[in-house]
Amino acid sequence: MTMQRGAARALLEVEGLTVRYPGPGRSRTRAAVTELDLSVYPGESVGLVGGSGAGKSTVAKALAGLVQPEQGRITLAGRDLLGCPSRTARRLRRPMHLVMQDPYASLPPNRQVAATVAEPLVIHGLVDRRMRRRLVVETLDLVRLRPCEEYLRRYPHQLSGGERQRVAFARALIAEPQLVLADEPTQMLDASLRGELVDLLGQLCARRRMAVLHITHDLALAQRGCHRLVVLRDGVVVEHGPTERVLGRPRHPYTAALVAAATGSEAA
Ligand SMILES: Nc1ncnc2c1ncn2[C@@H]1O[C@H](COP(=O)(O)OP(=O)(O)OP(=O)(O)O)[C@@H](O)[C@H]1O
Ligand SMILES: [Mg+2]
């Protein structure tokens, strides 16, 4: 999967991002992410890949404002997210939507699907109820929760794991975000549905110039859905480049080992 970026300006630019979680008492833990650089262009799908504990979700959380970085710059659509008051940062983050790893934790338990999916529209000030309902139904259809009317009034506990994840996707997509941060959100889906959702995101990248940061340890998914890959190990970027090059001719032994593990062959 390749694409021409031309002279477009990066939508998301991350420079020197370092995140450290507080340890017990006054102790300092080692950094979960160290000096990370990353850029995502409009219409582009970038994969952040690496094994468990590599720091992938930490990057997503820092981008979404859920953890405070120790150092670094995050720029979205040319605006600096870390150097402004948190209220301003929340507004600046609106074009970005995070879909989390855990669908059980990410949907409000006491809310029906219709209200959950419509939430970003309300935040964006779209209050016309009929319009809202139409968009909710259209978006449920987009993520293949059909027949949509059957799902509107359900609560999360009345959904399967995969259905919850599709609800989380519908909520992410409904307000036409410029950037979707997808943190392993397809884990609970079967292979065919996972492929379909990855392809859907790809279509939206092409059609709406939406950008996606796919966070995953699934290299097959990364290969199917990403133009470029950034490989993370122990919080440090070890390699980045076009997906075909990184997976076809890995330069770093860690990437080679990931590829070998994914294909079931011996590491080079
Ligand atoms: N709230 C926290 N407090 C302390 N340490 C944390 C916290 N969250 C994550 N960590 C640590 O930071 C490191 C990176 O975690 P992170 O969740 O970013 O990894 P990941 O790449 O998303 O892994 P996975 O593929 O398993 O989801 C790990 O060593 C983890 O133990
Ligand atoms: Mg994670």
mmCIF file of N, CA and C in Angstrom, residues 51-131:
data_model
loop_
_atom_site.group_PDB
_atom_site.id
_atom_site.type_symbol
_atom_site.label_atom_id
_atom_site.label_comp_id
_atom_site.label_asym_id
_atom_site.label_seq_id
_atom_site.Cartn_x
_atom_site.Cartn_y
_atom_site.Cartn_z
ATOM 1 N N GLY A 51 5.713 -5.075 20.057
ATOM 2 C CA GLY A 51 5.186 -6.098 20.954
ATOM 3 C C GLY A 51 4.470 -5.515 22.159
ATOM 4 N N SER A 52 3.953 -6.397 23.000
ATOM 5 C CA SER A 52 3.221 -5.978 24.189
ATOM 6 C C SER A 52 4.146 -5.197 25.129
ATOM 7 N N GLY A 53 3.660 -4.070 25.620
ATOM 8 C CA GLY A 53 4.458 -3.261 26.543
ATOM 9 C C GLY A 53 5.427 -2.320 25.848
ATOM 10 N N ALA A 54 5.397 -2.271 24.513
ATOM 11 C CA ALA A 54 6.338 -1.427 23.771
ATOM 12 C C ALA A 54 6.072 0.066 23.981
ATOM 13 N N GLY A 55 4.846 0.404 24.391
ATOM 14 C CA GLY A 55 4.519 1.816 24.613
ATOM 15 C C GLY A 55 3.500 2.361 23.622
ATOM 16 N N LYS A 56 2.883 1.494 22.848
ATOM 17 C CA LYS A 56 1.947 1.922 21.795
ATOM 18 C C LYS A 56 0.741 2.661 22.369
ATOM 19 N N SER A 57 0.091 2.032 23.356
ATOM 20 C CA SER A 57 -1.091 2.683 23.935
ATOM 21 C C SER A 57 -0.715 3.968 24.654
ATOM 22 N N THR A 58 0.478 3.996 25.208
ATOM 23 C CA THR A 58 0.932 5.210 25.893
ATOM 24 C C THR A 58 1.009 6.375 24.904
ATOM 25 N N VAL A 59 1.486 6.103 23.693
ATOM 26 C CA VAL A 59 1.526 7.148 22.669
ATOM 27 C C VAL A 59 0.097 7.637 22.381
ATOM 28 N N ALA A 60 -0.824 6.681 22.206
ATOM 29 C CA ALA A 60 -2.221 7.050 21.915
ATOM 30 C C ALA A 60 -2.786 7.900 23.041
ATOM 31 N N LYS A 61 -2.508 7.509 24.273
ATOM 32 C CA LYS A 61 -3.045 8.248 25.428
ATOM 33 C C LYS A 61 -2.454 9.648 25.502
ATOM 34 N N ALA A 62 -1.175 9.764 25.191
ATOM 35 C CA ALA A 62 -0.560 11.099 25.203
ATOM 36 C C ALA A 62 -1.187 11.974 24.119
ATOM 37 N N LEU A 63 -1.436 11.399 22.949
ATOM 38 C CA LEU A 63 -2.048 12.178 21.864
ATOM 39 C C LEU A 63 -3.448 12.629 22.253
ATOM 40 N N ALA A 64 -4.176 11.735 22.920
ATOM 41 C CA ALA A 64 -5.560 12.045 23.284
ATOM 42 C C ALA A 64 -5.647 12.892 24.557
ATOM 43 N N GLY A 65 -4.519 13.169 25.182
ATOM 44 C CA GLY A 65 -4.534 14.015 26.385
ATOM 45 C C GLY A 65 -4.867 13.254 27.649
ATOM 46 N N LEU A 66 -4.743 11.927 27.620
ATOM 47 C CA LEU A 66 -5.097 11.134 28.796
ATOM 48 C C LEU A 66 -3.907 10.917 29.727
ATOM 49 N N VAL A 67 -2.699 11.081 29.199
ATOM 50 C CA VAL A 67 -1.513 11.127 30.075
ATOM 51 C C VAL A 67 -0.685 12.352 29.690
ATOM 52 N N GLN A 68 0.010 12.880 30.668
ATOM 53 C CA GLN A 68 0.793 14.101 30.469
ATOM 54 C C GLN A 68 2.238 13.740 30.115
ATOM 55 N N PRO A 69 2.707 14.097 28.936
ATOM 56 C CA PRO A 69 4.099 13.773 28.596
ATOM 57 C C PRO A 69 5.080 14.549 29.468
ATOM 58 N N GLU A 70 6.251 13.948 29.642
ATOM 59 C CA GLU A 70 7.301 14.637 30.383
ATOM 60 C C GLU A 70 7.986 15.673 29.482
ATOM 61 N N GLN A 71 8.071 15.345 28.206
ATOM 62 C CA GLN A 71 8.745 16.218 27.236
ATOM 63 C C GLN A 71 8.159 16.005 25.863
ATOM 64 N N GLY A 72 8.368 16.970 24.997
ATOM 65 C CA GLY A 72 8.024 16.785 23.590
ATOM 66 C C GLY A 72 6.994 17.769 23.084
ATOM 67 N N ARG A 73 6.727 17.689 21.782
ATOM 68 C CA ARG A 73 5.730 18.547 21.140
ATOM 69 C C ARG A 73 4.737 17.697 20.380
ATOM 70 N N ILE A 74 3.458 18.069 20.477
ATOM 71 C CA ILE A 74 2.430 17.422 19.675
ATOM 72 C C ILE A 74 1.683 18.528 18.938
ATOM 73 N N THR A 75 1.715 18.479 17.609
ATOM 74 C CA THR A 75 1.049 19.503 16.812
ATOM 75 C C THR A 75 -0.030 18.844 15.974
ATOM 76 N N LEU A 76 -1.262 19.353 16.078
ATOM 77 C CA LEU A 76 -2.367 18.828 15.271
ATOM 78 C C LEU A 76 -2.903 19.955 14.406
ATOM 79 N N ALA A 77 -2.922 19.736 13.106
ATOM 80 C CA ALA A 77 -3.357 20.753 12.146
ATOM 81 C C ALA A 77 -2.658 22.092 12.410
ATOM 82 N N GLY A 78 -1.367 22.008 12.715
ATOM 83 C CA GLY A 78 -0.571 23.223 12.895
ATOM 84 C C GLY A 78 -0.684 23.865 14.270
ATOM 85 N N ARG A 79 -1.492 23.291 15.172
ATOM 86 C CA ARG A 79 -1.660 23.891 16.493
ATOM 87 C C ARG A 79 -0.966 23.039 17.556
ATOM 88 N N ASP A 80 -0.238 23.704 18.421
ATOM 89 C CA ASP A 80 0.527 23.042 19.480
ATOM 90 C C ASP A 80 -0.417 22.631 20.620
ATOM 91 N N LEU A 81 -0.526 21.318 20.877
ATOM 92 C CA LEU A 81 -1.500 20.842 21.873
ATOM 93 C C LEU A 81 -0.983 20.905 23.302
ATOM 94 N N LEU A 82 0.334 20.909 23.463
ATOM 95 C CA LEU A 82 0.858 20.841 24.827
ATOM 96 C C LEU A 82 1.156 22.216 25.416
ATOM 97 N N GLY A 83 1.306 23.203 24.541
ATOM 98 C CA GLY A 83 1.687 24.513 25.034
ATOM 99 C C GLY A 83 0.506 25.448 25.277
ATOM 100 N N CYS A 84 -0.699 24.885 25.389
ATOM 101 C CA CYS A 84 -1.866 25.761 25.604
ATOM 102 C C CYS A 84 -2.673 25.252 26.795
ATOM 103 N N PRO A 85 -3.576 26.065 27.318
ATOM 104 C CA PRO A 85 -4.391 25.618 28.455
ATOM 105 C C PRO A 85 -5.200 24.369 28.090
ATOM 106 N N SER A 86 -5.489 23.534 29.096
ATOM 107 C CA SER A 86 -6.100 22.231 28.794
ATOM 108 C C SER A 86 -7.463 22.370 28.105
ATOM 109 N N ARG A 87 -8.169 23.466 28.418
ATOM 110 C CA ARG A 87 -9.472 23.665 27.778
ATOM 111 C C ARG A 87 -9.326 23.890 26.279
ATOM 112 N N THR A 88 -8.336 24.709 25.942
ATOM 113 C CA THR A 88 -8.051 24.969 24.527
ATOM 114 C C THR A 88 -7.610 23.681 23.857
ATOM 115 N N ALA A 89 -6.752 22.900 24.550
ATOM 116 C CA ALA A 89 -6.245 21.655 23.973
ATOM 117 C C ALA A 89 -7.401 20.698 23.687
ATOM 118 N N ARG A 90 -8.388 20.668 24.604
ATOM 119 C CA ARG A 90 -9.546 19.785 24.381
ATOM 120 C C ARG A 90 -10.273 20.168 23.097
ATOM 121 N N ARG A 91 -10.414 21.467 22.869
ATOM 122 C CA ARG A 91 -11.093 21.937 21.649
ATOM 123 C C ARG A 91 -10.248 21.610 20.413
ATOM 124 N N LEU A 92 -8.945 21.828 20.527
ATOM 125 C CA LEU A 92 -8.067 21.563 19.385
ATOM 126 C C LEU A 92 -8.026 20.075 19.032
ATOM 127 N N ARG A 93 -8.294 19.230 20.056
ATOM 128 C CA ARG A 93 -8.247 17.783 19.812
ATOM 129 C C ARG A 93 -9.521 17.251 19.147
ATOM 130 N N ARG A 94 -10.530 18.070 19.007
ATOM 131 C CA ARG A 94 -11.800 17.559 18.476
ATOM 132 C C ARG A 94 -11.711 16.861 17.116
ATOM 133 N N PRO A 95 -10.844 17.310 16.202
ATOM 134 C CA PRO A 95 -10.765 16.598 14.908
ATOM 135 C C PRO A 95 -10.146 15.205 15.014
ATOM 136 N N MET A 96 -9.726 14.835 16.252
ATOM 137 C CA MET A 96 -9.058 13.547 16.441
ATOM 138 C C MET A 96 -9.948 12.677 17.325
ATOM 139 N N HIS A 97 -10.076 11.397 16.991
ATOM 140 C CA HIS A 97 -10.907 10.525 17.818
ATOM 141 C C HIS A 97 -10.164 9.240 18.144
ATOM 142 N N LEU A 98 -10.110 8.903 19.424
ATOM 143 C CA LEU A 98 -9.424 7.692 19.874
ATOM 144 C C LEU A 98 -10.417 6.541 20.025
ATOM 145 N N VAL A 99 -10.106 5.411 19.392
ATOM 146 C CA VAL A 99 -10.871 4.181 19.644
ATOM 147 C C VAL A 99 -9.955 3.291 20.455
ATOM 148 N N MET A 100 -10.421 2.933 21.668
ATOM 149 C CA MET A 100 -9.524 2.269 22.611
ATOM 150 C C MET A 100 -9.483 0.768 22.424
ATOM 151 N N GLN A 101 -8.432 0.220 23.032
ATOM 152 C CA GLN A 101 -8.153 -1.202 22.990
ATOM 153 C C GLN A 101 -9.289 -2.032 23.621
ATOM 154 N N ASP A 102 -9.845 -1.533 24.705
ATOM 155 C CA ASP A 102 -10.770 -2.341 25.483
ATOM 156 C C ASP A 102 -12.213 -1.846 25.329
ATOM 157 N N PRO A 103 -13.026 -2.572 24.550
ATOM 158 C CA PRO A 103 -14.378 -2.089 24.291
ATOM 159 C C PRO A 103 -15.275 -2.155 25.527
ATOM 160 N N TYR A 104 -14.847 -2.954 26.543
ATOM 161 C CA TYR A 104 -15.668 -3.035 27.754
ATOM 162 C C TYR A 104 -15.552 -1.750 28.557
ATOM 163 N N ALA A 105 -14.337 -1.199 28.541
ATOM 164 C CA ALA A 105 -14.120 0.011 29.332
ATOM 165 C C ALA A 105 -14.535 1.270 28.578
ATOM 166 N N SER A 106 -14.608 1.202 27.245
ATOM 167 C CA SER A 106 -14.731 2.458 26.503
ATOM 168 C C SER A 106 -16.159 2.911 26.222
ATOM 169 N N LEU A 107 -17.156 2.043 26.449
ATOM 170 C CA LEU A 107 -18.537 2.486 26.213
ATOM 171 C C LEU A 107 -19.229 2.747 27.542
ATOM 172 N N PRO A 108 -19.936 3.860 27.683
ATOM 173 C CA PRO A 108 -20.641 4.108 28.946
ATOM 174 C C PRO A 108 -21.708 3.036 29.171
ATOM 175 N N PRO A 109 -21.670 2.331 30.325
ATOM 176 C CA PRO A 109 -22.528 1.165 30.514
ATOM 177 C C PRO A 109 -24.020 1.485 30.584
ATOM 178 N N ASN A 110 -24.346 2.717 31.008
ATOM 179 C CA ASN A 110 -25.759 3.035 31.234
ATOM 180 C C ASN A 110 -26.367 3.837 30.088
ATOM 181 N N ARG A 111 -25.737 3.783 28.927
ATOM 182 C CA ARG A 111 -26.236 4.549 27.792
ATOM 183 C C ARG A 111 -26.583 3.669 26.620
ATOM 184 N N GLN A 112 -27.700 3.979 25.975
ATOM 185 C CA GLN A 112 -28.072 3.210 24.796
ATOM 186 C C GLN A 112 -27.152 3.560 23.626
ATOM 187 N N VAL A 113 -27.060 2.619 22.688
ATOM 188 C CA VAL A 113 -26.176 2.781 21.534
ATOM 189 C C VAL A 113 -26.427 4.108 20.810
ATOM 190 N N ALA A 114 -27.698 4.455 20.613
ATOM 191 C CA ALA A 114 -28.009 5.671 19.844
ATOM 192 C C ALA A 114 -27.364 6.903 20.476
ATOM 193 N N ALA A 115 -27.458 6.991 21.805
ATOM 194 C CA ALA A 115 -26.898 8.171 22.494
ATOM 195 C C ALA A 115 -25.379 8.145 22.479
ATOM 196 N N THR A 116 -24.806 6.944 22.640
ATOM 197 C CA THR A 116 -23.340 6.821 22.631
ATOM 198 C C THR A 116 -22.767 7.234 21.285
ATOM 199 N N VAL A 117 -23.376 6.732 20.223
ATOM 200 C CA VAL A 117 -22.846 7.021 18.885
ATOM 201 C C VAL A 117 -23.048 8.496 18.535
ATOM 202 N N ALA A 118 -24.154 9.076 19.017
ATOM 203 C CA ALA A 118 -24.462 10.479 18.678
ATOM 204 C C ALA A 118 -23.620 11.480 19.466
ATOM 205 N N GLU A 119 -22.950 11.010 20.509
ATOM 206 C CA GLU A 119 -22.267 11.924 21.426
ATOM 207 C C GLU A 119 -21.337 12.942 20.739
ATOM 208 N N PRO A 120 -20.481 12.511 19.808
ATOM 209 C CA PRO A 120 -19.599 13.512 19.169
ATOM 210 C C PRO A 120 -20.378 14.598 18.419
ATOM 211 N N LEU A 121 -21.553 14.252 17.908
ATOM 212 C CA LEU A 121 -22.353 15.263 17.201
ATOM 213 C C LEU A 121 -22.826 16.319 18.186
ATOM 214 N N VAL A 122 -23.216 15.848 19.379
ATOM 215 C CA VAL A 122 -23.692 16.779 20.413
ATOM 216 C C VAL A 122 -22.536 17.703 20.820
ATOM 217 N N ILE A 123 -21.339 17.075 20.993
ATOM 218 C CA ILE A 123 -20.163 17.873 21.368
ATOM 219 C C ILE A 123 -19.851 18.908 20.285
ATOM 220 N N HIS A 124 -20.061 18.516 19.030
ATOM 221 C CA HIS A 124 -19.798 19.444 17.929
ATOM 222 C C HIS A 124 -20.951 20.439 17.709
ATOM 223 N N GLY A 125 -21.990 20.317 18.528
ATOM 224 C CA GLY A 125 -23.072 21.297 18.461
ATOM 225 C C GLY A 125 -24.138 21.006 17.414
ATOM 226 N N LEU A 126 -24.180 19.763 16.923
ATOM 227 C CA LEU A 126 -25.240 19.426 15.965
ATOM 228 C C LEU A 126 -26.451 18.928 16.754
ATOM 229 N N VAL A 127 -27.453 19.778 16.873
ATOM 230 C CA VAL A 127 -28.523 19.466 17.811
ATOM 231 C C VAL A 127 -29.833 19.020 17.155
ATOM 232 N N ASP A 128 -29.941 19.160 15.851
ATOM 233 C CA ASP A 128 -31.160 18.755 15.157
ATOM 234 C C ASP A 128 -31.364 17.235 15.347
ATOM 235 N N ARG A 129 -32.442 16.866 16.082
ATOM 236 C CA ARG A 129 -32.611 15.466 16.472
ATOM 237 C C ARG A 129 -32.805 14.527 15.292
ATOM 238 N N ARG A 130 -33.574 15.004 14.306
ATOM 239 C CA ARG A 130 -33.845 14.134 13.142
ATOM 240 C C ARG A 130 -32.572 13.869 12.366
ATOM 241 N N MET A 131 -31.783 14.919 12.196
ATOM 242 C CA MET A 131 -30.509 14.803 11.495
ATOM 243 C C MET A 131 -29.570 13.871 12.253
#
